Short mmCIF file of C-alpha atoms in Angstrom, two decimals:
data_model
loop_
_atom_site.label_atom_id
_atom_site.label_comp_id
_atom_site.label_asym_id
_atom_site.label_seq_id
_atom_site.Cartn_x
_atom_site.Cartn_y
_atom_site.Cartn_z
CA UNK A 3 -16.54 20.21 -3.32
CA UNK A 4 -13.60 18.20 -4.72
CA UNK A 5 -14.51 15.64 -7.22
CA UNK A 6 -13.55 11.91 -5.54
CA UNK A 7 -11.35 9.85 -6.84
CA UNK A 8 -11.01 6.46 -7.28
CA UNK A 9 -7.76 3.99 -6.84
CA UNK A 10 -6.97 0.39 -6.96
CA UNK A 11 -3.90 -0.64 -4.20
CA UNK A 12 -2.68 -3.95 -4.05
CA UNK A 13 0.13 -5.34 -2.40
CA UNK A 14 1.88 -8.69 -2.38
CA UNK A 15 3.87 -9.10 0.38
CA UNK A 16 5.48 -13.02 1.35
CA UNK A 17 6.49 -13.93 5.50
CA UNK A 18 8.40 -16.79 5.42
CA UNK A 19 8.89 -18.32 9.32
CA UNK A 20 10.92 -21.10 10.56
CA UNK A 21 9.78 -22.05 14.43
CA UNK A 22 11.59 -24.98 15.67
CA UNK A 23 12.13 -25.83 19.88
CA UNK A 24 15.62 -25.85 21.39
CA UNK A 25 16.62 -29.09 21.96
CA UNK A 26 16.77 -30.03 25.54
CA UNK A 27 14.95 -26.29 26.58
CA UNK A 28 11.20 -27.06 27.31
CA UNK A 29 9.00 -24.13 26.31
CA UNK A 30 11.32 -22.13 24.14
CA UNK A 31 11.21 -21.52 20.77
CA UNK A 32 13.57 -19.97 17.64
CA UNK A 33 11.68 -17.68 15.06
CA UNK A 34 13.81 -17.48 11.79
CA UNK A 35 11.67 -15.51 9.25
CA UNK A 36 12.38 -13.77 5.78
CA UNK A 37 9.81 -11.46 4.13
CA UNK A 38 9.07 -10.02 0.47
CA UNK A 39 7.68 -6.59 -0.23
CA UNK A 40 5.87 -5.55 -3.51
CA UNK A 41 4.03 -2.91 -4.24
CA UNK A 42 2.21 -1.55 -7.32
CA UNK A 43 0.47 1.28 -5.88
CA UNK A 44 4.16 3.21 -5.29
CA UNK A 45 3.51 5.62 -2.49
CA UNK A 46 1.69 2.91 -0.56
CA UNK A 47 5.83 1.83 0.54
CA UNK A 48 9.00 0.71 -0.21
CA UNK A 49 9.67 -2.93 -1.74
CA UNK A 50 12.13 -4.98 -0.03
CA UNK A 51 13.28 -8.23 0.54
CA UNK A 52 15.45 -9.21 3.40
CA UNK A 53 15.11 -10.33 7.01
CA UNK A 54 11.65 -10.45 8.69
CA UNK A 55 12.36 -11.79 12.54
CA UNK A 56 15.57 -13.28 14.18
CA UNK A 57 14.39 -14.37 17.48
CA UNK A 58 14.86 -16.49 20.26
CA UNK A 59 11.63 -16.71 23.11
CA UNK A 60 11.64 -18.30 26.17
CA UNK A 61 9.27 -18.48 29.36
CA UNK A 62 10.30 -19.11 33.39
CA UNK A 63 8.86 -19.92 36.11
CA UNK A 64 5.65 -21.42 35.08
CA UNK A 65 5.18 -18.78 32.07
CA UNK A 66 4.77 -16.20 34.81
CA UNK A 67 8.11 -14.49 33.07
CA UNK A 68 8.11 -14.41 29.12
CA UNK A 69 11.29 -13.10 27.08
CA UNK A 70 11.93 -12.37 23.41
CA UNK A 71 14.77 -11.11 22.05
CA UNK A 72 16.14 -11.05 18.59
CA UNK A 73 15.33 -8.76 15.54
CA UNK A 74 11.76 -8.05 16.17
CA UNK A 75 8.56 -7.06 14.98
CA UNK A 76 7.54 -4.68 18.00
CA UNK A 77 4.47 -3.28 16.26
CA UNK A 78 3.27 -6.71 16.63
CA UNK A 79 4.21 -6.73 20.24
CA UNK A 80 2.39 -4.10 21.77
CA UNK A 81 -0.72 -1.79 21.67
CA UNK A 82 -2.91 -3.96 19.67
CA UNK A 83 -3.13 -2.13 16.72
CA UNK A 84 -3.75 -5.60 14.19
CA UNK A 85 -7.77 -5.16 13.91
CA UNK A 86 -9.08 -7.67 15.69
CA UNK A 87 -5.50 -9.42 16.19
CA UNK A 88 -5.91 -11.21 13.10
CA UNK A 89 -2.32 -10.79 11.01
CA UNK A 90 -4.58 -11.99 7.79
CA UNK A 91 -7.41 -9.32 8.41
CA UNK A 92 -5.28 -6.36 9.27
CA UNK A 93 -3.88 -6.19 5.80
CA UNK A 94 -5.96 -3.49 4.60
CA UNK A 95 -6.48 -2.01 8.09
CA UNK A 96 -5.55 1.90 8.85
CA UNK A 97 -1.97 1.81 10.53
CA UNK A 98 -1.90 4.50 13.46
CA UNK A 99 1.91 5.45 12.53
CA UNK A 100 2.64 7.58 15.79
CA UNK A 101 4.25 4.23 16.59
CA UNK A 102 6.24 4.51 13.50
CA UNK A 103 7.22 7.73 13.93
CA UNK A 104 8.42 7.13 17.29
CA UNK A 105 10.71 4.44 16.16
CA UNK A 106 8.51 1.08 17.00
CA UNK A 107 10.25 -1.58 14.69
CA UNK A 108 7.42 -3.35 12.21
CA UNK A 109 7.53 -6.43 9.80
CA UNK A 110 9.17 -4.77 6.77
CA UNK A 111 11.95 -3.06 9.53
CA UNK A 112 12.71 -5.00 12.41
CA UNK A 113 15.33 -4.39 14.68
CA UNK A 114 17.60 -5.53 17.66
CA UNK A 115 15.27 -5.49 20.93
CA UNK A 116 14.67 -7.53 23.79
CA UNK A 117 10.82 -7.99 25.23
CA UNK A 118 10.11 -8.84 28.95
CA UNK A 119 6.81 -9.81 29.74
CA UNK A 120 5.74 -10.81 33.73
CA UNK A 121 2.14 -12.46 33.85
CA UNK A 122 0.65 -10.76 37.26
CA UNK A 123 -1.78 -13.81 36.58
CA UNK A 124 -3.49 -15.68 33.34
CA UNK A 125 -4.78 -11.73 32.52
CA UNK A 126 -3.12 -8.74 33.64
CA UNK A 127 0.50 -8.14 32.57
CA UNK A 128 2.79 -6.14 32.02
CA UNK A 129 5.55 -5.56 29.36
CA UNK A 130 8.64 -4.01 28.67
CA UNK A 131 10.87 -3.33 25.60
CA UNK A 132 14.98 -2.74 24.84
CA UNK A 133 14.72 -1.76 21.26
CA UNK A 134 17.02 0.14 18.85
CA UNK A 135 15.16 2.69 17.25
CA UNK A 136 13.99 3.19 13.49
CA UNK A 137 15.13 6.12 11.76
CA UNK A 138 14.20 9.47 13.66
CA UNK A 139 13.95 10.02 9.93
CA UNK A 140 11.01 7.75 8.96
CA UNK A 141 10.51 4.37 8.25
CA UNK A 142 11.44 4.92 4.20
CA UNK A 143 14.78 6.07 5.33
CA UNK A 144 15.14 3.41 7.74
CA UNK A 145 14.44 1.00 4.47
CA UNK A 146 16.29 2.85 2.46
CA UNK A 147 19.58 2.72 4.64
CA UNK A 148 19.02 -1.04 5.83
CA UNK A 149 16.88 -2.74 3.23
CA UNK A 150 17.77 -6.15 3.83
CA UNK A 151 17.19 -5.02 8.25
CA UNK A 152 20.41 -6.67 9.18
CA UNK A 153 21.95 -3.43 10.28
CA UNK A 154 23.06 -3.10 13.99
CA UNK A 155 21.91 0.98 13.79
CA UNK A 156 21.26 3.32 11.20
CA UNK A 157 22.35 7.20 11.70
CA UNK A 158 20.80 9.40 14.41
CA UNK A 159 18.97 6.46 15.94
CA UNK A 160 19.08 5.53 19.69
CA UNK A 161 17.24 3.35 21.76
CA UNK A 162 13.32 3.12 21.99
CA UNK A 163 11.79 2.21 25.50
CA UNK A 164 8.44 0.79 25.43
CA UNK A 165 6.11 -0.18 28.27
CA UNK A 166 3.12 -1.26 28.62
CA UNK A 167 0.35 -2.72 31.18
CA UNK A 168 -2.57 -4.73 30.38
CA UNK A 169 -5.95 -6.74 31.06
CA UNK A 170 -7.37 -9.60 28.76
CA UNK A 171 -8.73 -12.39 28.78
CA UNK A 172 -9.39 -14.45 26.25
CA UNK A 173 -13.39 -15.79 24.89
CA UNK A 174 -15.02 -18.82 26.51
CA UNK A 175 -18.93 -19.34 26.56
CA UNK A 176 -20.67 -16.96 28.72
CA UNK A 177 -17.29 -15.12 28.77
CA UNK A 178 -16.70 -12.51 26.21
CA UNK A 179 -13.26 -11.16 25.13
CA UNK A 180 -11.76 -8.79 26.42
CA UNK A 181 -8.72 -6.35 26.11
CA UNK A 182 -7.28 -3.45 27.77
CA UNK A 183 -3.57 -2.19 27.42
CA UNK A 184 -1.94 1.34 27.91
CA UNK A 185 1.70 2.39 27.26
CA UNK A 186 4.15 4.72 26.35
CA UNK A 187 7.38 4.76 24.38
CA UNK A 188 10.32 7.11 25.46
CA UNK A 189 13.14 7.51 22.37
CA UNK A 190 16.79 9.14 22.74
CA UNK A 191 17.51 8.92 18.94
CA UNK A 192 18.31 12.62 17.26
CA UNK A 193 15.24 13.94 16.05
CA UNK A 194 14.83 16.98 14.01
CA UNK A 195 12.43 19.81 16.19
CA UNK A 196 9.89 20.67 13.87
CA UNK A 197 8.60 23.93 15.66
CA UNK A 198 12.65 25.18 15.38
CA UNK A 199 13.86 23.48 12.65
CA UNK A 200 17.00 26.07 12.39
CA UNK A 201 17.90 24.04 15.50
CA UNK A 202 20.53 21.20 15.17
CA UNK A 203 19.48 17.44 16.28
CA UNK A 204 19.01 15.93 19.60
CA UNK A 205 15.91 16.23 20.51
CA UNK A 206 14.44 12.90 22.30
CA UNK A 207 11.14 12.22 21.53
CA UNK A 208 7.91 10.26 23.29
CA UNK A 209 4.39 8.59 22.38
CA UNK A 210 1.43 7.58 24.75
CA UNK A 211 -1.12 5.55 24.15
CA UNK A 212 -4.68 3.74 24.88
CA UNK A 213 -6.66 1.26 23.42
CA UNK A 214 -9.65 -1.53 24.29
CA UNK A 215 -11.44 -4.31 22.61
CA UNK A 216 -14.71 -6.20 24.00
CA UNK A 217 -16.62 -8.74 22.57
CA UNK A 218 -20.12 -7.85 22.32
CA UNK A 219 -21.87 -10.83 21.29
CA UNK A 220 -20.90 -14.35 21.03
CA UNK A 221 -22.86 -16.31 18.08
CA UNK A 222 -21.41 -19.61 18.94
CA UNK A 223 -21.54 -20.54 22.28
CA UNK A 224 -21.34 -24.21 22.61
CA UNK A 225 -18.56 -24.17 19.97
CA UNK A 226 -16.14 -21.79 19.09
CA UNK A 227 -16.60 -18.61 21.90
CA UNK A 228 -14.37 -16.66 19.85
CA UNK A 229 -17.04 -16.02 17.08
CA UNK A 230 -18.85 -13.03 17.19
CA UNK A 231 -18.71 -8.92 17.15
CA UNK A 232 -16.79 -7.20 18.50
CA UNK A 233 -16.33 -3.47 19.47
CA UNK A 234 -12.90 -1.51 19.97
CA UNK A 235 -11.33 2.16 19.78
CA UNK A 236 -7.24 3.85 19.92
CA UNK A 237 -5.89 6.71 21.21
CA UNK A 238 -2.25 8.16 20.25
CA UNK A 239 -0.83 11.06 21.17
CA UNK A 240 3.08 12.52 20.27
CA UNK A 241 4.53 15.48 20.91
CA UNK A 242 3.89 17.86 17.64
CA UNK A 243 7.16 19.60 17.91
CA UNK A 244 9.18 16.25 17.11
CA UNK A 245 6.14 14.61 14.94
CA UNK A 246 4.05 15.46 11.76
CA UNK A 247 1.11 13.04 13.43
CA UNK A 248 0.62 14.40 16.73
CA UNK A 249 -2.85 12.17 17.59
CA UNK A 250 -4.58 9.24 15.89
CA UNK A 251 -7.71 8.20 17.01
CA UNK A 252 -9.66 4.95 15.63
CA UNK A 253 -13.08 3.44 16.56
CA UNK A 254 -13.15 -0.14 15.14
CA UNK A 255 -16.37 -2.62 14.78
CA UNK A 256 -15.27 -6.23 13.88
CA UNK A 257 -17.24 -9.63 13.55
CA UNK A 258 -15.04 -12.93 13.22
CA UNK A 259 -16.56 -16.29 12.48
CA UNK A 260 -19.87 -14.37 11.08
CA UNK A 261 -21.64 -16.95 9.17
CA UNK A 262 -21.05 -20.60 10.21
CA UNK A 263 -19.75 -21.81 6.82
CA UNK A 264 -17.02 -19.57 6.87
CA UNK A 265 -15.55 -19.68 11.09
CA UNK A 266 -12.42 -17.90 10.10
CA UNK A 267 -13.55 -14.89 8.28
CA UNK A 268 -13.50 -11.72 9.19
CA UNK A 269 -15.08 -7.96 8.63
CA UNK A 270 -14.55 -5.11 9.86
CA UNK A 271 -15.88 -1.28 9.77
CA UNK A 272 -13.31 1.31 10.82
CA UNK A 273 -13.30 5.35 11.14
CA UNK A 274 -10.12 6.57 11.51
CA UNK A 275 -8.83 10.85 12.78
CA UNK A 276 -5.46 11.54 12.18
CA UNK A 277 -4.26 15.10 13.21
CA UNK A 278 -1.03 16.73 12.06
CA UNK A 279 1.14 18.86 13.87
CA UNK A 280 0.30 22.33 14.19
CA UNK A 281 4.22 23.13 14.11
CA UNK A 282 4.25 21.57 10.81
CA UNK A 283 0.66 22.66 8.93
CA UNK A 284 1.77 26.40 9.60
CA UNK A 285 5.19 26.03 8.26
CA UNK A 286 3.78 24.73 4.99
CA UNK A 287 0.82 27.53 5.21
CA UNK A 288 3.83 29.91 5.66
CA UNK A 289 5.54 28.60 2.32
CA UNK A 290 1.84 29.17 0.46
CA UNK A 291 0.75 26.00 0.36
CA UNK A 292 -3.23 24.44 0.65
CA UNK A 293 -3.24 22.60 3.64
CA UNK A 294 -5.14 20.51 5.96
CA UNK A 295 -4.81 20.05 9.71
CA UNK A 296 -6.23 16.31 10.36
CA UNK A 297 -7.94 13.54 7.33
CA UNK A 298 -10.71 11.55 8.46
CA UNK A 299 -11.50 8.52 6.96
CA UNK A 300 -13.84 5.19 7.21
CA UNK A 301 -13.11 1.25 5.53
CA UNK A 302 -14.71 -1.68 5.07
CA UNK A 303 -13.49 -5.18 4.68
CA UNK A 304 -13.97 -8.45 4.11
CA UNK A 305 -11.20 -10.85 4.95
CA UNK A 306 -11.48 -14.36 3.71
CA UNK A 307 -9.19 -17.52 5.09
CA UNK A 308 -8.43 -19.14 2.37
CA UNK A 309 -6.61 -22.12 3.75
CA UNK A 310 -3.91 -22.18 6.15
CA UNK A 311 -1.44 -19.43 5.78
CA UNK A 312 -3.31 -17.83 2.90
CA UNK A 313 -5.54 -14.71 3.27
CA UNK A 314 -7.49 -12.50 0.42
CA UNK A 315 -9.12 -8.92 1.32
CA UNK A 316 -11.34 -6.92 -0.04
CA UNK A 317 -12.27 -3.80 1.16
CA UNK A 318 -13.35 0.39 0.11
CA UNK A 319 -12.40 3.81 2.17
CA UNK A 320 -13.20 7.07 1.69
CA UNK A 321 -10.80 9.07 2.71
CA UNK A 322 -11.09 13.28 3.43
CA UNK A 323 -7.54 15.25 3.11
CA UNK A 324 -6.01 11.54 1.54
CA UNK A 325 -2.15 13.41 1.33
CA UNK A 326 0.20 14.62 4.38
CA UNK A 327 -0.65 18.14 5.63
CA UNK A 328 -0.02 19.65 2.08
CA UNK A 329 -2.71 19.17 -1.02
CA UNK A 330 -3.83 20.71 -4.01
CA UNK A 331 -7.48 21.53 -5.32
CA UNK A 332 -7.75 17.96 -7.26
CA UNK A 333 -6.91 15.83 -4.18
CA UNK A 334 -10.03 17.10 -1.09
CA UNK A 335 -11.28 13.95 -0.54
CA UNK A 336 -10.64 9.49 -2.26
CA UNK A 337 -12.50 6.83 -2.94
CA UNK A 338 -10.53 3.76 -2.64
CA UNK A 339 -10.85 -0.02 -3.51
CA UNK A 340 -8.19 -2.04 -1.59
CA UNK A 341 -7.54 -5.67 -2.57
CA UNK A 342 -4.59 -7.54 -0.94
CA UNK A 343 -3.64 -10.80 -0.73
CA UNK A 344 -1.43 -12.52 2.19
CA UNK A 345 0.40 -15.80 2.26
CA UNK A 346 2.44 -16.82 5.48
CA UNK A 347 4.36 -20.03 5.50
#
C-alpha cells in the first residue's frame, strides 16, 4: 500500500455582479460581472482576473420562452452539476470535467453563447445552447490564451451545441424536490484524436449525459419546504478517442437547512468514479509509465452562510489514483483537507 498523504487547498476566488432591469423592458435583466482567481495550491488552476458574465436575459410570452445571451457561464446553465444548486456549497464539490473537456464555458472562462429555454409548463423544459467553444486544448490553454475572457475565439475552437430536456419542480410542504435533466453537447472545434495522434486536427467531438436529484425528507414543513436531505447521482460519458475522461460517475447525499439555527447551511457526502481513456492509459503504459485507468474518491463538507454573499467550507476527501492517468509509487492514494472561502457581491 501507498502511504496517504495529506494536503491543505484553499482558494480565494471574488464574483463581482451588476443586475440592473432595462428601462422600459418588463422582465429582463443585464448581468455585468467581473471575477478574481487565486490559488495557493498551484495545480488546483490558473489565477486570473478578468471578465466573469456579459449578459443580457429576457423572457416572452408569459415566461413560457426564456433567452440569455452574452458571455456566459454555461456550466452553470445546464446539467446540474453545482451540489445541491447551491453556488456557495459547491466550492469544494468534485467537478465532472467531461463538460470541460467538451468545451462547456465555466465562471473563470466564459464565452459568447446564446441560451433558449421554452417552459412546456411550470416543470418540464427544455433548453438549447449557441456557444463558442473552449479550447479543444483544455481549459488552462483556453486561460492561458484569453485570460481576461474577452476574446471572440481562441485557435482550433468551433462552436459547442448543447441541449437539454428536463423535469423539476421545486419543494413545497408535502411536495418534495425534484430534478431530472438529460443532454448532450455536439462540438466542431479541431480536436486532437488521441487513439491516432500521428493524425492532423479536425476531429469533432461529443458528450452525453444524465443526472437526478430528489428530496427525501423535508424537516420543515410548515416553514421553509426546501430544508431537508436530499439524494442525487451523474452520469457522463465522451468519446475516449477525443477525451482523456471518457465517463464520470457521482452519487451525491446532501442536507440543506439541517439544524434550525443555521436554515442556510449545507453538507454534503459525495463518491465520485472518474475513468480515463483507454486510448490514452495505453499510450502512457507504452512509454513505461505506472498508470491507472479510473481514481475513485469520496468528500465531505460543511458549508456555512455566513451572511449574504459570503460562504466558508470545510471539507476532507480521500482520493485513490489523485494524478491524471500517469503516477509514481509515492502518489497511490490522498488525504485531503479542503477549506475555501466564497464572497459574491
Amino acid at each position: 500500500m501507498y502511504g496517504p498523504k495529506s494536503y491543505i487547498q484553499h482558494r480565494k476566488f471574488h464574483d463581482c455582479d451588476l443586475r440592473s432591469q432595462p428601462f422600459g423592458i418588463p422582465d429582463g435583466q443585464i448581468i455585468v460581472g467581473a471575477q478574481q482567481q487565486y490559488w495557493i495550491w498551484k495545480p488546483g488552476g490558473p489565477d486570473r482576473f478578468g471578465l466573469n458574465t456579459i449578459a443580457y436575459y429576457q423572457t416572452f410570452f408569459d415566461r413560457t420562452l426564456e433567452l440569455k445571451m452574452g458571455y456566459l457561464r454555461n456550466v452553470n446553465e445546464f446539467a446540474g452539476t453545482l451540489v445541491g444548486g447551491s453556488a456557495g456549497a459547491s466550492v469544494l464539490a468534485p467537478s465532472a470535467n467531461i463538460l470541460y473537456q467538451a468545451g462547456m464555458s465555466n465562471n473563470a472562462a466564459p464565452t459568447p453563447a446564446m441560451n433558449v429555454k421554452f417552459n412546456f409548463d411550470d416543470r418540464l423544459y427544455n433548453k438549447v445552447s449557441l456557444q463558442r467553444s473552449l479550447s479543444p486544448d483544455g481549459q488552462q490553454a483556453e486561460i492561458t490564451e484569453n485570460p481576461t475572457g474577452l476574446n471572440w475565439r481562441t485557435a482550433n475552437a468551433g462552436i459547442l451545441l448543447v441541449y437539454e430536456i428536463g423535469y423539476k419542480n421545486k419543494a413545497a410542504p408535502g411536495v418534495p424536490e425534484t430534478w431530472l435533466r438529460a443532454g448532450a453537447g455536439f462540438n466542431n472545434s479541431s480536436y486532437k484524436n488521441l487513439q491516432y495522434p500521428q493524425q492532423p486536427r479536425g476531429n469533432a467531438n461529443s458528450t452525453y449525459y444524465v443526472a437526478a436529484d430528489r428530496q427525501l425528507w423535508q424537516s420543515d414543513l410548515e416553514g421553509s419546504a426546501y430544508r431537508g436531505i436530499y439524494g442525487g447521482f451523474s452520469v457522463m460519458y465522451a468519446p475516449p478517442d477525443l477525451n482523456r475522461v471518457s465517463q464520470y460517475y457521482e452519487l451525491r447525499l446532501y442536507a440543506k437547512g439541517l439544524f434550525d439555527s443555521r436554515p442556510t447551511d449545507q453538507i454534503a457526502i459525495v463518491a465520485t468514479n472518474t475513468v480515463w481513456s483507454n486510448y490514452a492509459v495505453d499510450a502512457a503504459l507504452a512509454e513505461g509509465n505506472l498508470v491507472h485507468r479510473d481514481s475513485t474518491a469520496i468528500l465531505g463538507t460543511y458549508t456555512a452562510h455566513l451572511a449574504p454573499g459570503i460562504y466558508a467550507s470545510v471539507g476532507l476527501a480521500y482520493i485513490n489514483n489523485p494524478t491524471s492517468i500517469t503516477h509514481t509509487r509515492e502518489t497511490g492514494h490522498a488525504l485531503n483537507l479542503l477549506v475555501s472561502t466564497s464572497i459574491f457581491f
